[in-house]
Amino acid sequence: MTPQEVLSNTATIADHRRTRPATGEASRVAAAEWLVDCQIEKLHYGSFLAVRDAHVPIAGNQITAFIGPSGCGKSTVLRSLNRMNDFIPGFRLDGSVRFQGQDIYGPDVDPVAVRRSVGMVFQQPNPFAMSIYQNVAFGLKLNRFKGDYDERVETALRGAALWDEVKDKLSASGLSLSGGQQQRLCIARAIAVEPALLLMDEPCSALDPIATRRIEDLMLELKERYTIAIVTHNLQQAQRVADRTAFFYVDTSAGGRTGYLIEYRATGELFDDPREDRTKAYLRGEFS
Amino acid sequence: MEGLSQGPRAEASFRLRLGDRRTFADRALTLIAIGLGVSALLPLFSVLYMLVVRGSPLLSLELLTELTPGAGMESGGIGNAILGTVVVVMLAAGMSLPLGLFAAIYLAEYGEDSGLSVVVRFAGKVLSGMPSILAGVFAYAIAVSALGSFSAFAGGVALAILIVPTVMLTAEEALRLVPSKMKQAALGMGATRAQMVTKVLIPTAMPGILTGVMLALSRAAGETAPLLLTALFSDYWFDGKLGEPIASLAVLIYNFSGSPFEYQVNLAWAASLVLVALVLLFNVLAQVVTRRPEEH
Amino acid sequence: MAQPATKQPVSGLSEASRRSPIARPPDAWQGAFERAFRWTACGLAAGVVLLLAGVVFEVVRRAGGSMGKLGFAFLTDSVWDANGDRFGILPSIVGTLYTSALALLIGGGLGVTTAIVLSQGFLPRRAELVMKNVIELLAAIPSVVYGLWGIYVLIPALRPIADLLHEKLGFLPLFSTKLSGPGILPASLVLSIMILPTVTAIAREGMVAVPRRLAAAAYGLGATRWEVIFRVILPTARGGIFGALVLGFGRALGETMALAMLVGNTNRFGWSLLSPGNTLSALLANHFPEAGEVEVGALMCAALVLLLITLAVNALGSLIMRRARRGLTGLG
């Protein structure tokens, strides 16, 4: 079964959420087909349980959105996909995140190597205090790319729909651009190394509506070549761009604030016909 | 309180009454404070004025290129002292900058709240508050006594001790000012920690680091007491031998300040003018570097 | 690429690498650079601690060697005679404290006043910043230049005033001698100029940190500007101001050149502001370059005493500053 076939079969997806992957035969077959098979059982920061039961496999050449109220752990799950959480003291993950079959939390895995294969775009545009060209070439240099830098930089900037605006000032500082341009520069920087997976952590939260729209159009274009996982607090955004959407919620029953997955399905279905009460309530805007 | 007690005739009491005791005290105190504030600046202007009046008449190419005169001589310059100051400060920079900068990197990036970083920061604060002459005493103990002679090298050691804490503390601050989102961006792309530090953190913090370095070096250039115990002075040009005494502007000013010979005193003023000009130039440069328009 | 076979990511992520033609794990050189860089930073950071330890150890060791020979008289004797091998530093210790206290009185008072002027809206914002930078320039001028200025400008200017004071108020111990040139008064005045920028900067920082709404509350109750300053700003910022004064005092204790040039280098202490005296730092600067072996030992003892005094004062200052900052956090 290819990921596409899996996705066309919505029942499988729903089952996937309900049955434990370790036991569910159907999902185990499916798991091998995902680009990233994220099966987080428990995620701790020290003694604090931040996320539990986040089973969100991600299919190739699709956009997967993580939504939910603040504190529901959606960003934490996203950051588990390229081991950015490793920088937080006390971080511990039970479960597995299989990247094309290999567990990136396996014993001999170098997190730096993982991050080089996964691009990331952050909430706040964060270009380096160097030229536009150097920003885009940064990842190439890290990986000691030996080849035509100019061509790669141009391709990446075109890919991020920024080329026409900056082609005459490639040596200008990346910080001289507007917020929306800066964020597209960050996207160009991420895709310059053609990562297998692109993570976007609320990439439009600091942008105005017009800039946001441009980034959304860009994501739809990028989907042709890349796989994208995006965290967003904007439900309309998830509806507009995502193929599949995962809804997280926060459990405060045990006195803590633990995020967990409620429902993970094709975007259209999740929004039109949510199965879980919490999802329905959230989509109606009853809490945020 | 007065206003309240007057109650019904409140409108009238809103008017500012200059004869009022409170109003008068307020104005008087303001005048006194501003007067004192201005008087605090008088010495600075007096010093600068004297430097120009007494130092500038001697300004000439000879002043900058000739050897210091002996007693009673009516010609000569401060060339060897300028060169000596440059040599000793460079020597000190070579010894202290790696130490100070790497320590700052450790504090800002690797140390977090480790025991070592607490101790290092404490040592930096103690060193920066230590009288400069004690740096000279230490350099005397380890370099002059051991090698048997006052030397440029010992002077470099003494000044290096004074530069290290300043550079370390200012560079740490500059490194900490780099937004963590930039560090995240680099790490998120798969930069190793060292790559993140060398390719993003240091270049971004460079203006701040340079400011600290320039301020520390300019302060070191004016230090006299530690050199008195270490480099001493020399009436000759620096000839590449670091194991021998060397001239410096600061010690020249001290030596000639009490000289009975008019020309030597005048040279002390001229040397002061050159030294202050150099130090202020560095200070201004340091501020220009910080204010370099980086964003928008 | 020479990668150890045990490193799984290479083999495991090769699927991904097929998709990303560029991404590849850190190579051996990058790994080595990572480790070398970390250890260099760590090692040199430890080097700073060793540097301080070295300074303290060396001074203590050298001082310890001759302390035994000099005995307790070292601290109580007031004669410094290299030829007679008599070394007493009592006048220098008292002189150090006396000049620094005078500097604190003058420079501290001026510094705090300046900090008020520069933080309480007396001047337009721009003028405040310009003046703050000008005050900082005071600190940039080397102390040897202040010494020169003191000899040729300050002392001649003080002479008529000093003569008048001695004439009219000579019955007071403070003015009981004539100003013969160098002396306690010119030295202390120059010292106060030198500590003024330190005091101003730190005290101003403390005053700026006082939340605006506290002052606003007092203004709202009808207080005048100076009532606000005396009853709200200064009490709230008192920790920072006190810390500024202590740190300024610490600077004055260690300052050398202005004293070596202006205090008179006379190993005798008198209360008169117009008499010459000596300080520990000036003693070191004046005697070290020509000292013989025994005298160097005695000077090392003087250095140790100076080190201990400044360490104690600076530690006190830091402690006060830390308390002051913590005290303000509740208000923030």
Short mmCIF file of N, CA and C in Angstrom, two decimals, chain A residues 61 99-100 102 108-110 112-114 116-117 140 142-145 152 192-194 196 225, chain C residues 6-17 19-27 29-30:
data_model
loop_
_atom_site.label_atom_id
_atom_site.label_comp_id
_atom_site.label_asym_id
_atom_site.label_seq_id
_atom_site.Cartn_x
_atom_site.Cartn_y
_atom_site.Cartn_z
N ASN A 61 4.68 14.18 0.46
CA ASN A 61 4.10 15.13 -0.48
C ASN A 61 2.69 15.58 -0.09
N PHE A 99 11.69 7.75 10.77
CA PHE A 99 11.89 8.57 9.59
C PHE A 99 12.28 7.62 8.47
N GLN A 100 11.37 7.40 7.55
CA GLN A 100 11.58 6.41 6.50
C GLN A 100 12.11 5.10 7.07
N GLN A 102 13.57 4.44 9.95
CA GLN A 102 14.56 4.41 11.02
C GLN A 102 14.15 5.30 12.19
N ASP A 108 22.03 5.13 18.45
CA ASP A 108 23.24 5.67 17.83
C ASP A 108 22.98 6.81 16.88
N VAL A 109 21.81 7.40 17.00
CA VAL A 109 21.47 8.46 16.05
C VAL A 109 22.07 9.79 16.50
N ASP A 110 22.67 10.50 15.55
CA ASP A 110 23.21 11.82 15.82
C ASP A 110 22.12 12.84 15.50
N VAL A 112 22.17 15.91 15.15
CA VAL A 112 22.59 16.90 14.16
C VAL A 112 22.32 16.38 12.75
N ALA A 113 22.58 15.09 12.54
CA ALA A 113 22.34 14.50 11.22
C ALA A 113 20.85 14.52 10.89
N VAL A 114 20.01 14.29 11.90
CA VAL A 114 18.56 14.33 11.68
C VAL A 114 18.16 15.73 11.22
N ARG A 116 19.76 17.97 9.78
CA ARG A 116 20.22 18.37 8.46
C ARG A 116 19.29 17.85 7.36
N SER A 117 18.55 16.78 7.67
CA SER A 117 17.65 16.23 6.66
C SER A 117 16.24 16.80 6.78
N LEU A 140 23.84 24.95 2.87
CA LEU A 140 24.73 24.29 1.90
C LEU A 140 26.13 24.19 2.49
N LEU A 142 26.98 24.26 5.67
CA LEU A 142 27.01 23.32 6.79
C LEU A 142 27.26 21.91 6.30
N ASN A 143 26.62 21.58 5.19
CA ASN A 143 26.73 20.22 4.67
C ASN A 143 27.90 20.07 3.71
N ARG A 144 28.74 21.08 3.65
CA ARG A 144 29.93 21.08 2.78
C ARG A 144 29.56 20.74 1.36
N PHE A 145 28.55 21.40 0.90
CA PHE A 145 28.09 21.19 -0.47
C PHE A 145 29.17 21.65 -1.44
N ARG A 152 21.95 26.97 -6.73
CA ARG A 152 21.15 26.48 -5.61
C ARG A 152 20.41 27.61 -4.91
N ALA A 192 16.79 25.09 0.67
CA ALA A 192 18.00 25.09 -0.16
C ALA A 192 18.69 23.73 -0.13
N VAL A 193 18.55 23.01 0.97
CA VAL A 193 19.20 21.70 1.05
C VAL A 193 18.23 20.59 0.64
N GLU A 194 17.08 20.97 0.10
CA GLU A 194 16.06 20.02 -0.33
C GLU A 194 15.78 18.96 0.75
N ALA A 196 13.95 16.33 3.26
CA ALA A 196 12.89 15.35 3.04
C ALA A 196 11.59 15.82 3.67
N ARG A 225 6.99 19.17 -4.18
CA ARG A 225 8.33 18.61 -4.01
C ARG A 225 8.64 18.18 -2.58
N THR C 6 29.28 2.00 12.98
CA THR C 6 28.26 1.93 14.03
C THR C 6 27.28 3.09 13.95
N LYS C 7 27.69 4.18 13.32
CA LYS C 7 26.81 5.35 13.24
C LYS C 7 25.63 5.02 12.33
N GLN C 8 24.49 4.81 12.98
CA GLN C 8 23.33 4.39 12.23
C GLN C 8 22.79 5.42 11.24
N PRO C 9 22.82 6.71 11.60
CA PRO C 9 22.11 7.65 10.75
C PRO C 9 22.54 7.58 9.29
N VAL C 10 23.77 7.28 9.09
CA VAL C 10 24.26 7.27 7.71
C VAL C 10 23.49 6.23 6.90
N SER C 11 23.47 5.03 7.43
CA SER C 11 22.77 3.99 6.69
C SER C 11 21.27 4.23 6.74
N GLY C 12 20.77 4.54 7.94
CA GLY C 12 19.32 4.64 8.12
C GLY C 12 18.72 5.80 7.37
N LEU C 13 19.41 6.91 7.38
CA LEU C 13 18.84 8.08 6.76
C LEU C 13 19.20 8.17 5.28
N SER C 14 19.80 7.14 4.79
CA SER C 14 20.20 7.21 3.38
C SER C 14 18.96 7.34 2.50
N GLU C 15 17.85 6.80 2.98
CA GLU C 15 16.59 7.00 2.26
C GLU C 15 16.32 8.48 2.09
N ALA C 16 16.47 9.17 3.22
CA ALA C 16 16.22 10.60 3.18
C ALA C 16 17.25 11.29 2.31
N SER C 17 18.48 10.82 2.42
CA SER C 17 19.54 11.46 1.65
C SER C 17 19.28 11.31 0.17
N ARG C 19 16.52 11.60 -1.09
CA ARG C 19 15.62 12.70 -1.42
C ARG C 19 16.34 14.03 -1.31
N SER C 20 17.17 14.18 -0.28
CA SER C 20 17.92 15.41 -0.18
C SER C 20 19.33 15.16 -0.67
N PRO C 21 19.67 15.69 -1.82
CA PRO C 21 20.99 15.42 -2.39
C PRO C 21 22.11 16.11 -1.61
N ILE C 22 21.74 16.95 -0.69
CA ILE C 22 22.76 17.80 -0.06
C ILE C 22 22.99 17.42 1.39
N ALA C 23 21.91 17.17 2.11
CA ALA C 23 22.05 16.92 3.55
C ALA C 23 22.90 15.69 3.79
N ARG C 24 23.85 15.82 4.69
CA ARG C 24 24.62 14.66 5.10
C ARG C 24 25.08 14.87 6.54
N PRO C 25 25.31 13.79 7.24
CA PRO C 25 25.67 13.92 8.66
C PRO C 25 27.01 14.63 8.81
N PRO C 26 27.26 15.16 10.01
CA PRO C 26 28.54 15.81 10.25
C PRO C 26 29.69 14.85 9.93
N ASP C 27 30.69 15.32 9.20
CA ASP C 27 31.81 14.43 8.90
C ASP C 27 32.81 14.44 10.06
N TRP C 29 35.68 15.69 10.45
CA TRP C 29 36.31 16.96 10.79
C TRP C 29 35.37 17.83 11.61
N GLN C 30 34.10 17.87 11.19
CA GLN C 30 33.13 18.69 11.92
C GLN C 30 32.94 18.16 13.34
#
